[in-house]
mmCIF file of C-alpha atoms in Angstrom:
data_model
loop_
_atom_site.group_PDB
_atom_site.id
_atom_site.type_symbol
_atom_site.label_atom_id
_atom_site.label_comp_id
_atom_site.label_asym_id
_atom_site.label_seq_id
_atom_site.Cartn_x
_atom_site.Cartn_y
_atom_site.Cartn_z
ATOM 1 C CA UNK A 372 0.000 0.000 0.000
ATOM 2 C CA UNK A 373 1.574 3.444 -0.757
ATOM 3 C CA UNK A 374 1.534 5.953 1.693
ATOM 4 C CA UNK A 375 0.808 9.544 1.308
ATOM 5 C CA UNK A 376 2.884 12.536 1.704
ATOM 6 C CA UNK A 377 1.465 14.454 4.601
ATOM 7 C CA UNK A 378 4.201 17.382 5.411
ATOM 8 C CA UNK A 379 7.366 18.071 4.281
ATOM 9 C CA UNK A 380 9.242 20.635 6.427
ATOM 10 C CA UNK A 381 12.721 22.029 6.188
ATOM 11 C CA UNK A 382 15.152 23.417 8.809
ATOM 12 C CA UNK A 383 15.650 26.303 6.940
ATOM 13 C CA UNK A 384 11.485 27.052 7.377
ATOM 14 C CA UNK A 385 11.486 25.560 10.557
ATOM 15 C CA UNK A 386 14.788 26.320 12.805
ATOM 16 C CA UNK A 387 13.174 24.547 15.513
ATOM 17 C CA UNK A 388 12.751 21.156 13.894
ATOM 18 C CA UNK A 389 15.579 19.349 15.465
ATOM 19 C CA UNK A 390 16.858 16.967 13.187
ATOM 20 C CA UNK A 391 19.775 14.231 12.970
ATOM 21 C CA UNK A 392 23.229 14.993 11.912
ATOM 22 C CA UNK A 393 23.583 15.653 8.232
ATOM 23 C CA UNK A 394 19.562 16.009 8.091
ATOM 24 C CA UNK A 395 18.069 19.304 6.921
ATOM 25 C CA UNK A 396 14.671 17.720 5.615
ATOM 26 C CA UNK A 397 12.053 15.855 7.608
ATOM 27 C CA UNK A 398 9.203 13.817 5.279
ATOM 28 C CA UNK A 399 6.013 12.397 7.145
ATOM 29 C CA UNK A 400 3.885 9.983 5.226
ATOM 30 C CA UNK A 401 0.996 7.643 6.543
ATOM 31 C CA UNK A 402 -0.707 5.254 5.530
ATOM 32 C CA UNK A 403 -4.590 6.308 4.628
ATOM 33 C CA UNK A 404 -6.241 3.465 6.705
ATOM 34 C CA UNK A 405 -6.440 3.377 10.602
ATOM 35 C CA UNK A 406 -4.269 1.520 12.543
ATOM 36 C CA UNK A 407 -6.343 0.982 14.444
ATOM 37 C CA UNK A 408 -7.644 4.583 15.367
ATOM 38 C CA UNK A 409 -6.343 6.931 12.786
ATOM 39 C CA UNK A 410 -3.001 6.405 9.842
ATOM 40 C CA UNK A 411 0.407 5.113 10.824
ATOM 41 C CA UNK A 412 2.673 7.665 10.180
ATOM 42 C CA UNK A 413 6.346 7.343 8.929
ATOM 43 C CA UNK A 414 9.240 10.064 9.527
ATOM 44 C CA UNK A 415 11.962 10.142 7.093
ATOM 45 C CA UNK A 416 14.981 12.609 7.851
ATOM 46 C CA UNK A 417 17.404 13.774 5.053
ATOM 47 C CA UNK A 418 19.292 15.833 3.182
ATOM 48 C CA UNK A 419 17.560 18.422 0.764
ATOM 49 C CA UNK A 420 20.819 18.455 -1.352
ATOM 50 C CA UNK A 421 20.443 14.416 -1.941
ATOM 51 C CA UNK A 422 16.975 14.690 -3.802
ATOM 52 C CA UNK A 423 17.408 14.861 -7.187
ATOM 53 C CA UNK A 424 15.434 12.058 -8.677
ATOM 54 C CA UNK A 425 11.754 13.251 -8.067
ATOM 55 C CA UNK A 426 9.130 11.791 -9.490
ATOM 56 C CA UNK A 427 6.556 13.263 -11.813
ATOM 57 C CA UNK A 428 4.028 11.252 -10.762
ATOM 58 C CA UNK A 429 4.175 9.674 -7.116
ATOM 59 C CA UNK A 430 2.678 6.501 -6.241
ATOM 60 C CA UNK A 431 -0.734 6.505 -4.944
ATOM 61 C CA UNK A 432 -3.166 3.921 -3.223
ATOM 62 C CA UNK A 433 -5.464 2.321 -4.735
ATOM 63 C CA UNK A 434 -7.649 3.194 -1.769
ATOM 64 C CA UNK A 435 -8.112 5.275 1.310
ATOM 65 C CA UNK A 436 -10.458 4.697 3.690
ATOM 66 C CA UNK A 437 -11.522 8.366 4.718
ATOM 67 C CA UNK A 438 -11.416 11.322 2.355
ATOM 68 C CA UNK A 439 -9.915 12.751 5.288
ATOM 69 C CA UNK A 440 -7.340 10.719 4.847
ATOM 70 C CA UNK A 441 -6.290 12.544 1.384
ATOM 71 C CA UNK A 442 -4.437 15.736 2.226
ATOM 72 C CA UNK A 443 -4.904 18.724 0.604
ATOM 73 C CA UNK A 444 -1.823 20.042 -1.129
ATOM 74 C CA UNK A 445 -0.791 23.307 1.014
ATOM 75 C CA UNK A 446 1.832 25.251 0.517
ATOM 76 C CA UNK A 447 3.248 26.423 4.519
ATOM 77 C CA UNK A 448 4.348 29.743 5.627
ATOM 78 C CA UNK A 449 5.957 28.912 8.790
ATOM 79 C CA UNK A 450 5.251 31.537 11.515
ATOM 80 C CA UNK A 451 6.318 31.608 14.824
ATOM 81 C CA UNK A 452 4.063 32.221 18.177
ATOM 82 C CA UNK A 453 4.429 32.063 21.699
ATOM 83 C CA UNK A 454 2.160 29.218 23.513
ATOM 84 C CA UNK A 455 1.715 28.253 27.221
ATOM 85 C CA UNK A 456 1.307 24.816 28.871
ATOM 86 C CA UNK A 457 -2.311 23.102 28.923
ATOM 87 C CA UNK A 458 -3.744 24.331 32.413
ATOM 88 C CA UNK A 459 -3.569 20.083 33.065
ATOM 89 C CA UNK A 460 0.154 20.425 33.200
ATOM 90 C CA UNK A 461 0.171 23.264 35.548
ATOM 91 C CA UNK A 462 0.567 22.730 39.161
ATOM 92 C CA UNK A 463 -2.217 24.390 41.624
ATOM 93 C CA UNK A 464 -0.184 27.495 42.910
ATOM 94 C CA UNK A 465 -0.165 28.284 38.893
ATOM 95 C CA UNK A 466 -3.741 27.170 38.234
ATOM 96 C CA UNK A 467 -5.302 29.284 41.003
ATOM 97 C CA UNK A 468 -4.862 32.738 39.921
ATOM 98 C CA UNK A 469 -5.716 32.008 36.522
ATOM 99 C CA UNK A 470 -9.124 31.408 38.215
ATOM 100 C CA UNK A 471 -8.914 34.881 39.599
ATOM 101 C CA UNK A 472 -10.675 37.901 37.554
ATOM 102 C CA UNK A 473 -8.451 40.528 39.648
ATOM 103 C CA UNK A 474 -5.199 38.458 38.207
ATOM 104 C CA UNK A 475 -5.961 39.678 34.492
ATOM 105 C CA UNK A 476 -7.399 43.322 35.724
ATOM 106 C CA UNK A 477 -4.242 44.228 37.443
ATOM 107 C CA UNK A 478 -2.389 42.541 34.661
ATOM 108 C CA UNK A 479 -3.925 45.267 32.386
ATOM 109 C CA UNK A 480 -4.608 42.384 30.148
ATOM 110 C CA UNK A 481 -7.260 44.267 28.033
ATOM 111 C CA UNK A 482 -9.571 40.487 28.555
ATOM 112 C CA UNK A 483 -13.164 41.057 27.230
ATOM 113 C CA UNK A 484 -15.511 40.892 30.569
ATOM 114 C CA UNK A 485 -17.568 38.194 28.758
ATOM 115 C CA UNK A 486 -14.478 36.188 30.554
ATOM 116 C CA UNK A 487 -15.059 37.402 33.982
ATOM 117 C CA UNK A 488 -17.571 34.436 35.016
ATOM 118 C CA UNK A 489 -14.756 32.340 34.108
ATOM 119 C CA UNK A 490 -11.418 33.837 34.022
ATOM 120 C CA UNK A 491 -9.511 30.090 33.485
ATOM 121 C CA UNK A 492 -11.273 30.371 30.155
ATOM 122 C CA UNK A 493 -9.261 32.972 29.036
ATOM 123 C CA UNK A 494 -5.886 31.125 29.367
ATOM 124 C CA UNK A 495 -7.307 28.231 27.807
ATOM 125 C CA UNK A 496 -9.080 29.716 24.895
ATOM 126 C CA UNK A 497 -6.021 32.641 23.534
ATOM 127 C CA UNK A 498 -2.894 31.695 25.144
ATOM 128 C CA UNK A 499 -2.400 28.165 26.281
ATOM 129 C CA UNK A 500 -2.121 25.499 23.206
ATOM 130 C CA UNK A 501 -1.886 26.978 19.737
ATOM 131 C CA UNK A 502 -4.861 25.194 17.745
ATOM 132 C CA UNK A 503 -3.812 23.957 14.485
ATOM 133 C CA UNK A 504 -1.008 22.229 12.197
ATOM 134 C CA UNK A 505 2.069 22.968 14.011
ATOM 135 C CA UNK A 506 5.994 22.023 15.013
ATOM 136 C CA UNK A 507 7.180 21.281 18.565
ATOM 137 C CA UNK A 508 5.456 23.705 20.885
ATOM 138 C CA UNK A 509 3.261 21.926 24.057
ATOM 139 C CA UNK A 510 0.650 19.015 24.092
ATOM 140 C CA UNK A 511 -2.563 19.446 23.540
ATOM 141 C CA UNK A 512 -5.238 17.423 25.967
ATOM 142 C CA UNK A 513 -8.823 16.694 26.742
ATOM 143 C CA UNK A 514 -9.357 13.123 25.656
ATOM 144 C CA UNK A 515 -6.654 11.826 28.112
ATOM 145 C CA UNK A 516 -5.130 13.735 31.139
ATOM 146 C CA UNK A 517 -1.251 14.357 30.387
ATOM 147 C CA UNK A 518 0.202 11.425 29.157
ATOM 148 C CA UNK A 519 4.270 11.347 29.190
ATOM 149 C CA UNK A 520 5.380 9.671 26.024
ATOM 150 C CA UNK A 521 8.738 7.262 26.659
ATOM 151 C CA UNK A 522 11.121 6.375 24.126
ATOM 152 C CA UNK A 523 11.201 2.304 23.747
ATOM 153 C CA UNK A 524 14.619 2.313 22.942
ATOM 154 C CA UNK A 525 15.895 4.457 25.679
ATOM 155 C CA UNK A 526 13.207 5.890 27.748
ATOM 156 C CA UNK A 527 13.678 9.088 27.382
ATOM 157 C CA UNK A 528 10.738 11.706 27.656
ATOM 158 C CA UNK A 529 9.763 11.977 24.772
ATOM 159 C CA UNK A 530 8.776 15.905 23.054
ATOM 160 C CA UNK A 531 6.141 16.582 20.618
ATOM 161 C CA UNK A 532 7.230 16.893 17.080
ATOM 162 C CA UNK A 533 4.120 17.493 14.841
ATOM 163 C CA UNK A 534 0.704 18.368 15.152
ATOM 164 C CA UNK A 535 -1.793 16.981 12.880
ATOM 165 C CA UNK A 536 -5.070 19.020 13.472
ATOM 166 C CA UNK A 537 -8.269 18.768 11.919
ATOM 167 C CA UNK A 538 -8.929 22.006 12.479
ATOM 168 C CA UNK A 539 -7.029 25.707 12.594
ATOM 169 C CA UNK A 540 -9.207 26.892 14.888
ATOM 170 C CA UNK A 541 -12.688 26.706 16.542
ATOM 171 C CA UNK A 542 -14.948 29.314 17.753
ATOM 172 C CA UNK A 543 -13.837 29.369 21.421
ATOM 173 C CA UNK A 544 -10.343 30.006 20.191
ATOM 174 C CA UNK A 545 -10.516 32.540 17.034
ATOM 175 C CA UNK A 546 -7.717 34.749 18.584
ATOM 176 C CA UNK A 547 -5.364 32.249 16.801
ATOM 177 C CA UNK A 548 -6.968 33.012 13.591
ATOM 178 C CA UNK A 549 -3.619 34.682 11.043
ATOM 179 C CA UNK A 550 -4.788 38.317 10.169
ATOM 180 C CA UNK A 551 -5.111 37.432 6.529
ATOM 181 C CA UNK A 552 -7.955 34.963 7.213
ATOM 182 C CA UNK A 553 -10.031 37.207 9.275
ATOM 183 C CA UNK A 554 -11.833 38.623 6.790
ATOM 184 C CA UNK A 555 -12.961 35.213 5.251
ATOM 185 C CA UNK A 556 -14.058 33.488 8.994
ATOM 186 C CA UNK A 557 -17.427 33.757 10.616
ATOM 187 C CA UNK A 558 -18.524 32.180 13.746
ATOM 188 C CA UNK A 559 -20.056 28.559 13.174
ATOM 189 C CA UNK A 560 -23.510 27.384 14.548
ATOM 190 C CA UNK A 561 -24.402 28.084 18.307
ATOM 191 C CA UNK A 562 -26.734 25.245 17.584
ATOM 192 C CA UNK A 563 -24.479 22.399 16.924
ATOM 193 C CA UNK A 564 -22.234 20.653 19.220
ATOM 194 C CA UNK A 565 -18.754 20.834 18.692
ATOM 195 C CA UNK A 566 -18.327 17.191 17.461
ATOM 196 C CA UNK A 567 -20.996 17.378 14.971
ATOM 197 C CA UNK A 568 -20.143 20.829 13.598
ATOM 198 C CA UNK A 569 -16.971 19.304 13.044
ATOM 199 C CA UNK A 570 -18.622 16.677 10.733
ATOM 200 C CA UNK A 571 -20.705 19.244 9.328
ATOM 201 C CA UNK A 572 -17.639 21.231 8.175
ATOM 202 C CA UNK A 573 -15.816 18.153 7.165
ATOM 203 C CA UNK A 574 -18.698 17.390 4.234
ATOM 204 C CA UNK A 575 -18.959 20.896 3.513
ATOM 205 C CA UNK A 576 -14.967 20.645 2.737
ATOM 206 C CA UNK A 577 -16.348 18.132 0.304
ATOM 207 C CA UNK A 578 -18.695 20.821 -1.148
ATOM 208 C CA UNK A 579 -21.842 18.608 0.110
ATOM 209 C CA UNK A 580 -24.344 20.479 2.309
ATOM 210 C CA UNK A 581 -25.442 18.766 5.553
ATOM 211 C CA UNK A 582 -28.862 19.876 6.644
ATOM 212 C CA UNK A 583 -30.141 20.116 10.300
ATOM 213 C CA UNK A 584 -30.922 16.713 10.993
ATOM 214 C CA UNK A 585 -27.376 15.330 9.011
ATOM 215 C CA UNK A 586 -29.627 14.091 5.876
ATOM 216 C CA UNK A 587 -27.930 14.509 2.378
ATOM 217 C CA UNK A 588 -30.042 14.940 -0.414
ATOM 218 C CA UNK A 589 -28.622 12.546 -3.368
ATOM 219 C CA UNK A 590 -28.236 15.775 -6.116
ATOM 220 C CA UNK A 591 -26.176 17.347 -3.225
ATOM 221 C CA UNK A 592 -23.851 13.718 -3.152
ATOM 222 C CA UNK A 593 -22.333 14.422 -6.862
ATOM 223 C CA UNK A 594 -21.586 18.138 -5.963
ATOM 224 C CA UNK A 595 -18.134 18.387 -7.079
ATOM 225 C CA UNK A 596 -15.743 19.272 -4.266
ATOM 226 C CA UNK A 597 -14.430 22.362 -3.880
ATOM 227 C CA UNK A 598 -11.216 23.648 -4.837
ATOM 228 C CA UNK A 599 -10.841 26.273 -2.211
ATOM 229 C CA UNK A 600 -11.111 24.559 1.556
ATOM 230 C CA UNK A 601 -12.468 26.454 4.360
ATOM 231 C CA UNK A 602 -10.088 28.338 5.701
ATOM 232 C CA UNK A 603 -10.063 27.141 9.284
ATOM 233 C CA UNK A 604 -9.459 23.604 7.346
ATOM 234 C CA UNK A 605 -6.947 23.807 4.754
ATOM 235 C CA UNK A 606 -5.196 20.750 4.796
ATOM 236 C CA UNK A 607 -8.829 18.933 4.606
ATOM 237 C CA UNK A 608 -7.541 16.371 6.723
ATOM 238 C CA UNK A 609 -10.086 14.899 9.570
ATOM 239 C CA UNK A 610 -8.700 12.762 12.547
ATOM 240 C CA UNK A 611 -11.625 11.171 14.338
ATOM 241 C CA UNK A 612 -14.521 13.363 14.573
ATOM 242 C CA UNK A 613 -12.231 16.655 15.092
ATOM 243 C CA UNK A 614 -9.063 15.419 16.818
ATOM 244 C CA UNK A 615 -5.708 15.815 16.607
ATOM 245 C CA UNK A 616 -2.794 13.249 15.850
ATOM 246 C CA UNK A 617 0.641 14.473 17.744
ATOM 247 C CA UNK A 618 3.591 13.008 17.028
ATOM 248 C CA UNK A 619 6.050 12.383 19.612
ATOM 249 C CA UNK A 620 10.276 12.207 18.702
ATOM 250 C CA UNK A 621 13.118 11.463 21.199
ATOM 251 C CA UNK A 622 14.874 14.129 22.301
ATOM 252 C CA UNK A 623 17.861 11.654 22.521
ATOM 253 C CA UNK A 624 17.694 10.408 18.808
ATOM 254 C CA UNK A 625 15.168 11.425 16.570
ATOM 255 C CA UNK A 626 15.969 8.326 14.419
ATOM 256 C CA UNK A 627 14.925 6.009 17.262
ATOM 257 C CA UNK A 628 11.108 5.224 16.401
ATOM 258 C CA UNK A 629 8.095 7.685 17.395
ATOM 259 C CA UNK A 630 5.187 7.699 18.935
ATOM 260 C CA UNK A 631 1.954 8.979 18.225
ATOM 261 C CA UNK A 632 -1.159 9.608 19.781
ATOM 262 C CA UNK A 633 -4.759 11.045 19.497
ATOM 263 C CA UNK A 634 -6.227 14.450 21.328
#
């Protein structure tokens, strides 16, 4: 079974990719059928300057399981950001005055007072955890409490490497949203949960219309996708019903296998 290309990052773009010696490249392909909960991934490390035989037409699979499982050819413009801990990996001297209106007023934070019921909310929703594809930075959690990641071959505590995300951003966390894409957001439905506005999205990707109770009409099934994603879904990539996949490296070796894991 081929796998698919999924990213292709280099050092150059991304000086905080920490690769092998020699390495300047970093490949990630999976394969488009879960195993058992989403694709097996596979990390390749090398040198830009060594490929020279590309080929015009890459393999493909016969099949994929999910569309979701076909990327979306993207073209990255790395950026940069500053991102704190999930509040789950703080201790509870940290924790507590995030809890604490008076903390972000004498901060001179400029938070909107829709926050002040719930001040944690803040953190959580515009500083802690960047949403979205992204290198390194912290874990992101909710599924599963924190969950250290070991190497097998030498235990080591393992850091995250990538961050597969459905989505760029959701509505509780539009601060994250790059100024160019303002513009073309809007809020999505107060009506639907979460989890099923994420399914909603994910057919409307597809350019197929979902209606309120989830039925598609069969002229809406040979819509032909659309050529221009949403933008808070680029990549058109869906893990579970809105997850994330993280891959984990060791900070020892990244040539010693990873690990991966779904948020």
């Amino acid at each position: 079974m081929a796998m698919l290309p999924v990213a292709q990052l280099y050092v150059r773009d991304v000086p905080d990719l920490h690769a092998p010696a020699g390495a300047d490249l970093l490949q990630v392909l999976w394969c488009p059928f879960d195993h058992p909960i989403m694709p097996r991934t596979a990390l390749f490390w090398r040198s830009a300057a060594t490929v020279t035989d590309i080929l015009t037409t890459p393999p493909e699979p016969p099949a994929v399981q999910f569309d979701g499982y076909l990327p979306e050819p993207c073209l990255l413009k790395p950026e940069q950001i500053t991102e704190y801990p999930n509040p789950m990996e703080l201790s509870k001297e940290l924790r507590e005055p995030l809890g604490d209106w008076n903390t972000w007023q004498a901060a001179d934070a400029d938070v909107d007072s829709s926050y002040a019921p719930h001040p944690e909310s803040f953190y959580r929703d515009n500083l802690s955890v960047a949403p979205g594809w992204k290198v390194g930075g912290w874990a992101s959690w909710g599924p599963t409490d924190p969950n250290p990641q070991f190497c097998l071959t030498c235990e080591s505590k393992m850091v995250p490497l990538l961050t597969i995300a459905t989505f760029e951003w959701d509505d509780s966390k539009r601060s994250w949203i790059p100024d160019e894409n303002q513009a073309r957001t809007r809020a999505s439905s107060t009506d639907t949960h979460p989890e099923g506005q994420a399914v909603i999205d994910f057919f409307r990707v597809k350019g197929i219309e979902v209606h309120a109770r989830g039925r598609v009409p069969l002229e809406a099934r040979a819509t032909p996708p659309v050529t221009d994603p949403v933008p808070r879904q680029p990549t058109a990539v869906q893990i579970g019903s809105g997850y994330i996949q993280q891959l984990y490296v060791c900070p020892t070796s990244p040539e010693h296998p990873h690990a991966e894991l779904m948020q």
